[in-house]
Short mmCIF file of C-alpha atoms in Angstrom, two decimals:
data_model
loop_
_atom_site.label_atom_id
_atom_site.label_comp_id
_atom_site.label_asym_id
_atom_site.label_seq_id
_atom_site.Cartn_x
_atom_site.Cartn_y
_atom_site.Cartn_z
CA MET A 1 -1.68 -129.93 18.21
CA LEU A 2 -1.26 -128.97 14.51
CA ARG A 3 -2.05 -125.71 15.22
CA LYS A 4 0.52 -125.03 17.64
CA VAL A 5 3.31 -126.09 15.30
CA LEU A 6 1.77 -123.88 12.77
CA GLN A 7 1.93 -121.28 14.91
CA ARG A 8 5.24 -122.04 15.73
CA ILE A 9 6.38 -121.92 11.75
CA THR A 10 4.94 -118.93 11.12
CA GLN A 11 6.80 -116.94 13.96
CA VAL A 12 9.81 -118.38 12.59
CA ILE A 13 9.12 -117.00 9.12
CA LYS A 14 8.14 -113.62 10.17
CA SER A 15 11.78 -113.54 12.33
CA VAL A 16 13.70 -114.19 9.64
CA LYS A 17 11.78 -111.77 7.20
CA MET A 18 12.50 -108.46 10.00
CA THR A 19 16.19 -109.84 9.99
CA ASP A 20 16.67 -109.32 6.08
CA ILE A 21 14.75 -105.86 5.82
CA SER A 22 16.51 -104.11 8.64
CA PRO A 23 19.97 -103.39 7.73
CA SER A 24 18.53 -102.04 4.17
CA SER A 25 16.15 -99.85 6.04
CA ALA A 26 19.15 -98.22 8.49
CA ALA A 27 21.22 -97.56 5.33
CA VAL A 28 18.29 -95.66 3.71
CA GLN A 29 17.58 -93.89 6.97
CA GLN A 30 21.64 -93.07 6.87
CA ASP A 31 21.65 -92.00 3.72
CA ASP A 32 18.55 -89.87 4.24
CA LYS A 33 20.17 -87.96 7.20
CA GLY A 34 23.66 -87.41 4.68
CA ASN A 35 21.27 -85.45 2.47
CA LYS A 36 19.48 -83.08 4.68
CA ARG A 37 20.43 -79.23 4.49
CA PRO A 38 22.15 -77.90 7.44
CA LEU A 39 20.82 -75.55 9.97
CA VAL A 40 21.44 -71.76 10.09
CA GLU A 41 23.21 -72.28 13.04
CA GLU A 42 25.93 -74.67 11.35
CA LEU A 43 27.13 -71.83 8.76
CA SER A 44 30.40 -71.87 8.58
CA ASP A 45 32.60 -68.63 9.68
CA GLN A 46 33.54 -68.48 6.10
CA HIS A 47 29.92 -67.90 5.28
CA LYS A 48 29.17 -65.54 8.11
CA LYS A 49 32.18 -63.33 6.82
CA GLN A 50 30.77 -62.97 3.41
CA LYS A 51 27.83 -62.23 4.55
CA THR A 52 29.06 -59.26 6.30
CA GLU A 53 31.31 -58.22 3.66
CA SER A 54 28.74 -57.81 1.28
CA GLY A 55 27.46 -54.47 2.63
CA GLU A 56 24.48 -55.69 4.95
CA GLN A 57 24.11 -54.30 8.44
CA PRO A 58 23.87 -56.92 11.41
CA LYS A 59 21.93 -54.38 13.56
CA LYS A 60 20.00 -51.07 12.80
CA LEU A 61 20.51 -48.02 14.47
CA GLN A 62 17.46 -47.16 17.46
CA LYS A 63 15.83 -43.89 17.35
CA ARG A 64 15.42 -42.31 20.25
CA LYS A 65 12.72 -39.80 21.92
CA ILE A 66 14.34 -36.76 22.65
CA ALA A 67 13.69 -32.63 23.41
CA MET A 68 15.64 -30.62 21.29
CA LEU A 69 16.45 -27.29 22.17
CA ILE A 70 16.65 -24.78 19.28
CA GLY A 71 16.74 -20.53 18.80
CA TYR A 72 16.21 -18.40 15.88
CA ASN A 73 16.11 -15.03 14.28
CA GLY A 74 12.81 -15.41 12.45
CA LYS A 75 13.46 -12.28 10.30
CA GLY A 76 12.68 -13.60 7.02
CA TYR A 77 10.64 -16.92 7.86
CA HIS A 78 7.09 -17.38 7.83
CA GLY A 79 6.96 -18.19 11.13
CA ILE A 80 8.08 -21.66 12.70
CA GLN A 81 5.51 -24.19 11.50
CA ILE A 82 6.07 -26.32 8.52
CA ASN A 83 5.09 -25.14 5.36
CA LYS A 84 5.99 -26.46 2.15
CA GLU A 85 4.67 -23.13 0.13
CA VAL A 86 7.20 -20.88 2.45
CA ASN A 87 10.25 -20.60 3.96
CA THR A 88 9.94 -21.91 7.70
CA ILE A 89 12.19 -22.65 10.87
CA GLU A 90 11.08 -26.24 10.83
CA ASN A 91 11.74 -26.72 7.24
CA GLU A 92 15.54 -25.67 7.51
CA ILE A 93 15.81 -27.69 10.94
CA LEU A 94 14.42 -30.89 9.08
CA GLN A 95 16.39 -30.51 6.31
CA ALA A 96 19.51 -29.95 8.62
CA LEU A 97 18.46 -33.65 10.22
CA VAL A 98 17.94 -35.32 6.76
CA LYS A 99 21.72 -34.62 5.90
CA THR A 100 23.20 -35.72 9.18
CA GLN A 101 21.10 -38.92 8.65
CA CYS A 102 19.23 -38.44 11.91
CA ILE A 103 16.26 -39.19 10.18
CA PRO A 104 15.25 -40.37 6.75
CA GLN A 105 13.60 -38.00 4.14
CA GLU A 106 10.10 -39.60 4.23
CA HIS A 107 9.97 -38.61 8.07
CA ALA A 108 11.23 -35.28 6.88
CA ASP A 109 7.80 -35.06 4.45
CA VAL A 110 5.70 -36.59 6.98
CA PRO A 111 6.77 -35.12 10.54
CA GLN A 112 4.06 -37.28 12.31
CA LYS A 113 5.93 -40.63 11.41
CA MET A 114 8.63 -39.56 14.36
CA SER A 115 6.06 -38.03 16.87
CA PHE A 116 7.20 -34.58 15.88
CA GLN A 117 5.87 -31.64 17.74
CA ARG A 118 6.72 -27.82 18.94
CA ALA A 119 6.47 -26.47 22.23
CA CYS A 120 5.47 -22.90 21.03
CA ARG A 121 4.14 -21.60 17.58
CA THR A 122 5.65 -18.23 16.20
CA ASP A 123 4.22 -16.16 13.64
CA LYS A 124 6.06 -14.47 10.84
CA GLY A 125 9.27 -12.45 11.80
CA VAL A 126 9.05 -13.39 15.64
CA SER A 127 12.17 -14.58 17.49
CA ALA A 128 12.86 -17.30 19.88
CA ALA A 129 15.95 -17.19 22.42
CA GLN A 130 14.56 -20.77 23.40
CA ASN A 131 12.12 -23.29 21.78
CA LEU A 132 11.68 -26.88 22.23
CA LEU A 133 11.21 -29.82 19.94
CA SER A 134 9.86 -33.08 20.68
CA LEU A 135 10.72 -36.16 18.00
CA LYS A 136 12.25 -39.39 17.62
CA VAL A 137 15.75 -39.60 16.15
CA ILE A 138 18.98 -41.47 15.89
CA ILE A 139 21.14 -39.85 18.37
CA ASP A 140 24.14 -42.40 18.01
CA ILE A 141 25.93 -40.09 15.82
CA GLU A 142 29.66 -38.65 16.86
CA ASN A 143 29.46 -35.14 17.02
CA LEU A 144 25.85 -34.62 16.43
CA LEU A 145 25.00 -31.26 17.44
CA GLU A 146 28.15 -29.75 15.51
CA LYS A 147 26.79 -31.57 12.40
CA ILE A 148 23.33 -30.42 12.70
CA ASN A 149 24.36 -26.89 13.28
CA SER A 150 26.82 -26.86 10.11
CA HIS A 151 23.83 -27.52 7.80
CA LEU A 152 21.71 -24.32 9.48
CA PRO A 153 21.97 -21.00 8.67
CA GLU A 154 23.92 -18.92 11.35
CA GLN A 155 20.33 -17.27 12.57
CA ILE A 156 19.01 -20.48 13.70
CA ARG A 157 21.16 -22.60 16.54
CA VAL A 158 20.68 -26.07 18.17
CA PHE A 159 21.49 -25.73 21.62
CA GLY A 160 21.14 -29.29 22.91
CA TYR A 161 19.06 -32.14 23.40
CA ARG A 162 18.04 -34.59 26.27
CA ARG A 163 16.66 -37.92 26.06
CA THR A 164 12.90 -38.08 27.50
CA THR A 165 9.93 -40.40 28.34
CA GLY A 166 8.69 -42.29 25.21
CA GLY A 167 5.29 -40.70 25.96
CA PHE A 168 6.70 -36.64 25.93
CA ASP A 169 5.12 -34.01 24.03
CA CYS A 170 6.72 -30.91 24.25
CA LYS A 171 3.70 -28.89 23.74
CA ASN A 172 1.03 -30.61 26.24
CA TYR A 173 3.91 -31.13 28.99
CA CYS A 174 4.26 -27.43 28.82
CA ASP A 175 3.36 -25.68 31.98
CA ASN A 176 3.78 -21.89 30.81
CA ARG A 177 5.62 -19.77 28.41
CA THR A 178 7.74 -16.50 28.91
CA TYR A 179 7.49 -13.86 26.08
CA MET A 180 9.30 -10.48 25.94
CA TYR A 181 8.83 -7.39 23.72
CA ILE A 182 11.79 -5.15 23.32
CA CYS A 183 9.90 -2.15 22.96
CA PRO A 184 11.51 1.96 22.64
CA THR A 185 10.68 3.96 25.38
CA TYR A 186 9.45 6.73 23.18
CA ALA A 187 6.48 4.94 22.64
CA PHE A 188 5.16 5.89 26.13
CA ALA A 189 5.95 9.48 25.53
CA PRO A 190 2.56 11.78 26.26
CA LEU A 191 0.85 13.13 22.95
CA GLU A 192 1.85 16.78 23.64
CA ASN A 193 5.32 15.67 23.12
CA ILE A 194 7.44 15.43 20.06
CA VAL A 195 8.56 11.76 19.50
CA THR A 196 12.26 11.36 19.32
CA ASP A 197 15.17 9.18 20.12
CA GLU A 198 16.02 11.54 22.87
CA TYR A 199 13.10 10.71 25.19
CA ARG A 200 13.97 9.43 28.33
CA MET A 201 11.63 7.14 30.50
CA THR A 202 11.01 8.27 34.29
CA ASP A 203 10.36 6.13 37.16
CA ASP A 204 6.88 7.72 37.45
CA VAL A 205 6.30 6.60 33.77
CA VAL A 206 7.57 2.99 34.57
CA GLU A 207 5.41 2.56 37.28
CA HIS A 208 2.38 3.86 35.22
CA VAL A 209 3.34 1.00 32.65
CA ASN A 210 3.50 -1.55 35.54
CA LYS A 211 0.09 -0.55 36.86
CA MET A 212 -1.49 -1.29 33.59
CA LEU A 213 0.28 -4.39 32.70
CA ALA A 214 -0.66 -5.65 36.43
CA ARG A 215 -4.55 -4.95 35.00
CA PHE A 216 -4.20 -8.52 33.01
CA VAL A 217 -3.00 -10.62 35.44
CA GLY A 218 -5.25 -13.63 36.20
CA THR A 219 -7.49 -15.02 34.07
CA HIS A 220 -9.94 -13.53 31.85
CA ARG A 221 -11.39 -13.64 28.90
CA PHE A 222 -9.46 -12.15 25.89
CA HIS A 223 -11.75 -12.55 22.99
CA ASN A 224 -11.09 -8.82 22.16
CA TYR A 225 -7.45 -9.47 22.04
CA THR A 226 -7.07 -12.23 19.29
CA SER A 227 -9.31 -12.56 15.95
CA LYS A 228 -12.24 -15.34 15.28
CA ILE A 229 -13.34 -15.81 18.84
CA ASP A 230 -16.01 -15.27 20.68
CA ALA A 231 -16.47 -14.51 24.27
CA LYS A 232 -18.58 -17.75 24.94
CA GLU A 233 -15.89 -20.30 23.47
CA ALA A 234 -13.78 -21.56 26.35
CA ARG A 235 -10.26 -20.73 24.54
CA ALA A 236 -11.18 -17.50 24.92
CA LYS A 237 -10.22 -17.56 28.90
CA ARG A 238 -6.70 -17.65 29.39
CA TYR A 239 -4.48 -17.49 32.90
CA ILE A 240 -1.68 -14.70 33.00
CA ILE A 241 1.06 -15.05 35.52
CA SER A 242 3.00 -12.18 35.36
CA PHE A 243 2.92 -8.95 33.36
CA THR A 244 6.20 -6.43 34.36
CA CYS A 245 7.99 -3.50 32.24
CA GLY A 246 11.81 -3.68 33.37
CA LYS A 247 14.42 -0.51 33.66
CA PRO A 248 15.24 1.08 30.75
CA PHE A 249 18.35 1.07 28.99
CA ILE A 250 20.15 3.20 26.24
CA ARG A 251 21.48 1.27 23.21
CA ASP A 252 23.28 3.69 20.30
CA GLY A 253 21.42 6.70 21.49
CA CYS A 254 17.97 5.22 21.65
CA GLU A 255 16.04 4.22 25.08
CA PHE A 256 14.54 0.89 25.21
CA CYS A 257 13.04 -1.33 27.81
CA VAL A 258 11.96 -5.00 28.16
CA ILE A 259 8.35 -6.04 28.67
CA THR A 260 8.02 -9.67 30.33
CA VAL A 261 4.80 -11.74 30.32
CA ARG A 262 4.63 -15.33 31.60
CA GLY A 263 1.03 -17.22 31.00
CA GLN A 264 -0.17 -20.52 30.26
CA SER A 265 -0.90 -19.89 26.65
CA PHE A 266 -1.34 -17.28 24.36
CA MET A 267 -3.57 -16.69 21.44
CA LEU A 268 -3.00 -15.20 18.00
CA HIS A 269 -1.93 -11.36 18.19
CA HIS A 270 -2.68 -12.01 22.02
CA ILE A 271 0.81 -9.87 23.53
CA ARG A 272 0.58 -7.56 20.77
CA LYS A 273 -2.79 -6.22 21.39
CA MET A 274 -2.25 -6.00 25.90
CA ILE A 275 0.99 -3.99 24.78
CA GLY A 276 -0.71 -1.86 22.16
CA ILE A 277 -4.10 -0.63 24.62
CA THR A 278 -1.01 -0.26 27.34
CA ILE A 279 1.06 1.85 25.52
CA ALA A 280 -2.28 3.85 24.05
CA ILE A 281 -3.50 4.33 27.55
CA VAL A 282 -0.18 5.80 28.70
CA ARG A 283 0.14 8.08 26.09
CA GLY A 284 -3.14 9.27 26.52
CA ASN A 285 -5.27 7.98 23.39
CA CYS A 286 -7.61 6.21 25.76
CA GLY A 287 -8.26 5.99 28.96
CA GLU A 288 -8.26 2.95 31.69
CA ASP A 289 -11.88 2.03 31.31
CA VAL A 290 -11.02 0.29 27.61
CA ILE A 291 -9.43 -2.57 29.69
CA ASP A 292 -13.07 -2.90 31.32
CA LYS A 293 -14.74 -2.77 28.36
CA SER A 294 -12.70 -5.22 26.56
CA TRP A 295 -13.96 -8.12 29.25
CA LYS A 296 -17.19 -7.74 28.15
CA PRO A 297 -18.99 -9.80 25.27
CA GLU A 298 -19.15 -7.13 22.80
CA ARG A 299 -16.37 -6.28 20.26
CA VAL A 300 -13.77 -3.39 21.21
CA ASP A 301 -11.48 -1.85 18.85
CA ILE A 302 -7.92 -2.69 20.26
CA PRO A 303 -4.67 -1.42 18.56
CA LYS A 304 -2.16 -4.48 17.49
CA ALA A 305 1.47 -3.29 18.68
CA PRO A 306 4.21 -3.98 15.90
CA GLY A 307 5.39 -7.71 15.80
CA GLN A 308 9.15 -6.39 15.68
CA GLY A 309 9.68 -6.55 19.19
CA LEU A 310 8.43 -9.78 19.95
CA CYS A 311 10.52 -12.81 20.96
CA LEU A 312 9.56 -16.09 22.61
CA GLU A 313 12.04 -16.04 26.05
CA GLN A 314 11.19 -19.56 27.60
CA PRO A 315 8.90 -22.43 27.43
CA HIS A 316 8.63 -24.18 31.31
CA TYR A 317 8.28 -27.72 32.09
CA ASP A 318 8.37 -27.85 35.84
CA ASN A 319 6.16 -30.65 36.73
CA TYR A 320 8.01 -32.80 34.01
CA ASN A 321 11.26 -31.71 35.94
CA LYS A 322 9.73 -32.35 39.38
CA LYS A 323 8.36 -35.85 38.10
CA TYR A 324 10.74 -37.24 35.71
CA GLY A 325 14.04 -34.81 36.37
CA THR A 326 14.75 -36.72 39.72
CA ASP A 327 14.01 -40.29 38.80
CA GLY A 328 17.64 -41.09 37.83
CA ILE A 329 17.19 -42.04 34.16
CA HIS A 330 15.76 -38.88 32.60
CA ALA A 331 17.70 -35.28 33.22
CA PRO A 332 15.66 -32.37 33.89
CA LEU A 333 14.64 -29.79 31.25
CA ASP A 334 16.36 -26.55 32.65
CA TRP A 335 19.25 -26.43 30.32
CA VAL A 336 21.86 -25.18 32.63
CA GLU A 337 25.00 -26.15 30.73
CA GLU A 338 23.72 -24.58 27.66
CA GLN A 339 22.94 -20.82 29.07
CA ASP A 340 26.22 -19.32 27.86
CA ALA A 341 25.92 -20.44 24.32
CA ILE A 342 21.62 -19.17 24.47
CA THR A 343 22.76 -15.77 26.17
CA LYS A 344 25.47 -15.06 23.61
CA PHE A 345 22.94 -15.96 20.89
CA LYS A 346 20.20 -13.94 22.44
CA GLU A 347 22.52 -10.86 22.24
CA GLU A 348 24.31 -11.36 18.70
CA TYR A 349 21.27 -12.43 17.12
CA ILE A 350 17.60 -11.24 18.57
CA TYR A 351 18.27 -8.31 20.46
CA SER A 352 20.58 -6.56 18.77
CA ASP A 353 18.62 -7.27 15.26
CA ILE A 354 15.40 -6.04 16.89
CA MET A 355 16.95 -2.69 18.29
CA LYS A 356 18.96 -1.82 15.07
CA THR A 357 15.57 -2.33 12.74
CA GLU A 358 13.58 -0.33 14.96
CA LYS A 359 16.76 2.65 15.01
CA ASP A 360 16.96 2.41 11.43
CA GLU A 361 13.32 2.06 10.10
CA LYS A 362 11.51 3.83 12.88
CA ILE A 363 8.32 0.87 12.86
CA MET A 364 7.11 2.02 16.44
CA MET A 365 7.17 5.76 15.55
CA GLU A 366 5.22 4.65 12.52
CA TRP A 367 3.08 2.68 14.01
CA LEU A 368 2.26 5.55 16.83
CA GLY A 369 0.47 7.56 13.72
CA THR A 370 -2.24 5.22 13.50
CA LEU A 371 -3.35 5.28 17.33
CA GLN A 372 -5.40 8.18 16.23
CA HIS A 373 -7.54 6.14 13.81
CA HIS A 374 -8.73 3.91 16.37
CA ALA A 375 -12.09 4.42 18.47
CA PHE A 376 -11.12 2.53 21.48
CA ASP A 377 -14.63 1.90 22.27
CA PHE A 378 -17.39 -0.69 21.14
CA VAL A 379 -17.50 -1.85 17.30
CA ASN A 380 -20.40 -3.46 15.85
CA ASP A 381 -18.52 -5.31 12.94
CA LYS A 382 -15.06 -6.79 12.95
CA ASP A 383 -14.54 -6.78 9.23
CA ASP A 384 -15.95 -3.02 9.13
CA ARG A 385 -13.50 -1.86 11.94
CA ASP A 386 -10.47 -3.55 10.26
CA SER A 387 -11.06 -1.91 6.63
CA ARG A 388 -11.38 1.38 8.05
CA PHE A 389 -8.52 1.39 10.38
CA ASP A 390 -6.23 -1.13 8.66
CA LYS A 391 -2.89 1.30 8.03
CA LYS A 392 -1.78 -0.60 4.65
CA ARG A 393 -5.15 -0.75 3.01
CA PHE A 394 -5.79 3.06 3.92
CA LEU A 395 -2.16 3.70 2.60
CA ASP A 396 -2.68 1.92 -1.00
CA LYS A 397 -5.83 3.67 -1.62
CA CYS A 398 -4.31 7.36 -0.99
CA LYS A 399 -1.42 6.64 -3.51
CA ARG A 400 -2.41 9.59 -5.74
CA ASP A 401 -0.33 12.48 -7.48
CA HIS A 402 -2.68 15.31 -7.72
CA HIS A 403 -5.80 15.36 -5.83
CA VAL A 404 -6.36 17.64 -2.60
CA PHE A 405 -7.08 15.49 0.25
CA ASP A 406 -9.54 16.95 3.11
CA VAL A 407 -10.54 15.82 6.69
CA VAL A 408 -13.65 13.22 5.99
CA ASP A 409 -15.51 11.62 8.48
CA ASP A 410 -16.62 8.51 6.67
CA LYS A 411 -14.86 5.69 4.17
CA GLU A 412 -17.47 5.76 1.07
CA GLU A 413 -17.57 9.39 1.31
CA ARG A 414 -13.97 10.03 0.84
CA ALA A 415 -14.07 7.34 -2.07
CA SER A 416 -16.93 8.71 -3.62
CA ARG A 417 -15.58 12.54 -3.65
CA TYR A 418 -11.96 12.20 -5.18
CA ALA A 419 -12.34 9.22 -7.42
CA LYS A 420 -13.87 5.91 -8.27
CA GLN A 421 -12.16 2.79 -6.35
CA ASN A 422 -10.77 1.67 -9.97
CA TYR A 423 -9.23 4.42 -9.95
CA LEU A 424 -7.53 4.32 -6.88
CA LYS A 425 -6.04 0.97 -7.27
CA LYS A 426 -4.69 2.18 -10.54
CA CYS A 427 -2.56 5.21 -9.57
CA LYS A 428 0.82 4.40 -9.74
CA GLU A 429 2.71 7.66 -9.20
CA ASP A 430 4.81 7.51 -5.92
CA THR A 431 4.12 9.45 -2.90
CA ASP A 432 6.28 10.68 -0.09
CA ILE A 433 4.95 9.52 3.05
CA VAL A 434 5.85 12.06 6.09
CA ILE A 435 5.02 10.76 9.35
CA THR A 436 4.26 13.58 12.69
CA PRO A 437 3.27 12.32 15.61
CA GLU A 438 0.86 15.62 16.60
CA THR A 439 -0.69 15.10 13.10
CA GLY A 440 -0.22 11.86 11.81
CA PHE A 441 0.13 10.80 8.07
CA ASN A 442 0.95 13.83 5.80
CA PHE A 443 1.18 13.09 2.32
CA LYS A 444 3.54 14.99 -0.05
CA SER A 445 3.33 14.54 -3.80
CA LYS A 446 6.50 14.44 -5.98
CA ARG A 447 4.75 16.32 -8.67
CA SER A 448 4.81 19.96 -7.50
CA ASN A 449 3.57 21.34 -10.68
CA PHE A 450 0.29 20.75 -11.62
CA ASP A 451 -2.14 22.75 -14.02
CA ASN A 452 -5.67 22.80 -13.30
CA SER A 453 -6.87 25.77 -15.71
CA GLU A 454 -8.34 22.99 -17.60
CA ASN A 455 -9.46 20.53 -15.05
CA THR A 456 -11.81 18.51 -16.99
CA LYS A 457 -9.64 17.77 -19.81
CA ALA A 458 -6.49 17.12 -17.65
CA ASN A 459 -8.06 14.42 -16.16
CA GLU A 460 -9.57 13.13 -19.23
CA ASP A 461 -6.17 13.26 -21.24
CA ASN A 462 -3.62 12.69 -18.33
CA SER A 463 0.02 11.45 -18.39
CA ASP A 464 -0.99 8.24 -16.69
CA GLY A 465 -3.26 7.03 -19.83
CA HIS A 466 -6.59 6.89 -18.02
CA SER A 467 -9.53 7.14 -19.93
CA GLU A 468 -12.83 9.20 -18.92
CA SER A 469 -14.16 5.28 -18.04
CA GLU A 470 -11.46 5.10 -15.82
CA VAL A 471 -11.44 8.32 -13.93
CA LYS A 472 -14.47 10.71 -13.10
CA ILE A 473 -13.41 13.25 -10.67
CA LYS A 474 -15.85 15.76 -9.46
CA SER A 475 -14.96 19.39 -10.63
CA GLU A 476 -15.15 20.84 -7.23
CA THR A 477 -12.30 18.52 -5.91
CA ILE A 478 -9.80 21.17 -7.49
CA GLU A 479 -9.92 24.63 -6.44
CA ASP A 480 -9.09 27.63 -8.94
CA ASN A 481 -5.49 29.07 -7.97
CA SER A 482 -4.23 32.11 -9.55
CA ASP A 483 -1.10 31.03 -10.50
CA LYS A 484 -2.66 27.76 -11.83
CA HIS A 485 0.04 25.43 -9.80
CA LEU A 486 -1.09 23.43 -7.24
CA ASP A 487 1.17 21.93 -4.46
CA SER A 488 -0.89 18.94 -2.63
CA GLU A 489 0.00 18.76 0.46
CA VAL A 490 -2.22 16.54 3.05
CA GLU A 491 -2.49 16.14 6.71
CA MET A 492 -5.15 13.28 6.94
CA LYS A 493 -7.10 12.99 9.83
CA SER A 494 -10.19 10.73 10.93
CA LYS A 495 -11.81 10.30 14.17
#
């Protein structure tokens, strides 16, 4: 009984203590709740307004993957590919994108950060009517094309752009490429004809040219039409879809023709060498069997046509257009809307410049004079062939003002017969170069009067200041003349 009474008293005391403590505890909890920091969602409108006015952007502009269509005249540029050491087409375009705020400067310095790629790589001086770039840029800019072109020189234009798939790569997705070569028709004149601007190409010659160009169509090993590639390498095998010569046309008194080639891909100097051997065959410098020899593993001496007339016409994306161009989300890469601007640019900045340069400088006519120095046959060493037939090296070694030149068969014999190699490099006298189609290069000295009565002393104490150790010329190289005056006029020929 006593135990029950004690338990009851204990329960009453506990209930009284809880009643005394509860109000104070509730008050403490209420105070703690009042001291809590408000949530981000409970920020006042005034605070949000102050944050916006302070300059912080609420949303960042999104970069998009696009295909950008460009055209350019490559004259004065060292190709299209980015190179910090020299001026290139891509250097100009990337800086224009930075100035337009399409990309930051760090992306221009490291283009891989924006998945940058080009469809076709063009060499020094080569133009492109249409070439494609794939990259990630900000496109939510008003009058984007006008702003980009305002920061580019007139010979480089951006024609348009298209949104593409996220994984689009303009190089890997390209099915094939079309190039053009604008050539003066006198390049196909027979050897017995005098090469002039008045030459006109007949239908028979056009047919002959197309017949030779058709020999390259199909899959072949083109190791002889490039450099540093062996016949056994897989990359030497290329596929040519079409290769044709169009009807000739006259521009400013000179006749031209357009050679069009479409292929899966091309190597360095590939197109120029195919056109070079075609010109040599049609002119009569060699036979058609040279093409058959070029398919064999051995090296064959193939001439390389000038790069002045070469132009990239268009990269093709037939498979991409078929798969994504009709899905209702992505536009096809056919550039129909931009054709008027492309045609105007080609005519004004590419075609006219190529034809005007050829008419003024006669680049093709100068190159025709070098065809007779090629063997058009198997060669043992490519480096030896280049050193023997490279026209620029040959001309540098022949800049002498008072030596008598003669026909020689060997490069070493020529050097040992006339002068030491060091002397050839140190000659500073200018020499006129006269080019004739029949005989090749004729060198005519500006120094018409040369007294050779004392040939040994004259060579030891010449006006150029060369010492005896620098110049040792055999006495038999200068023949005695009764009037003791010599006009050095030379006709250079080699096998």
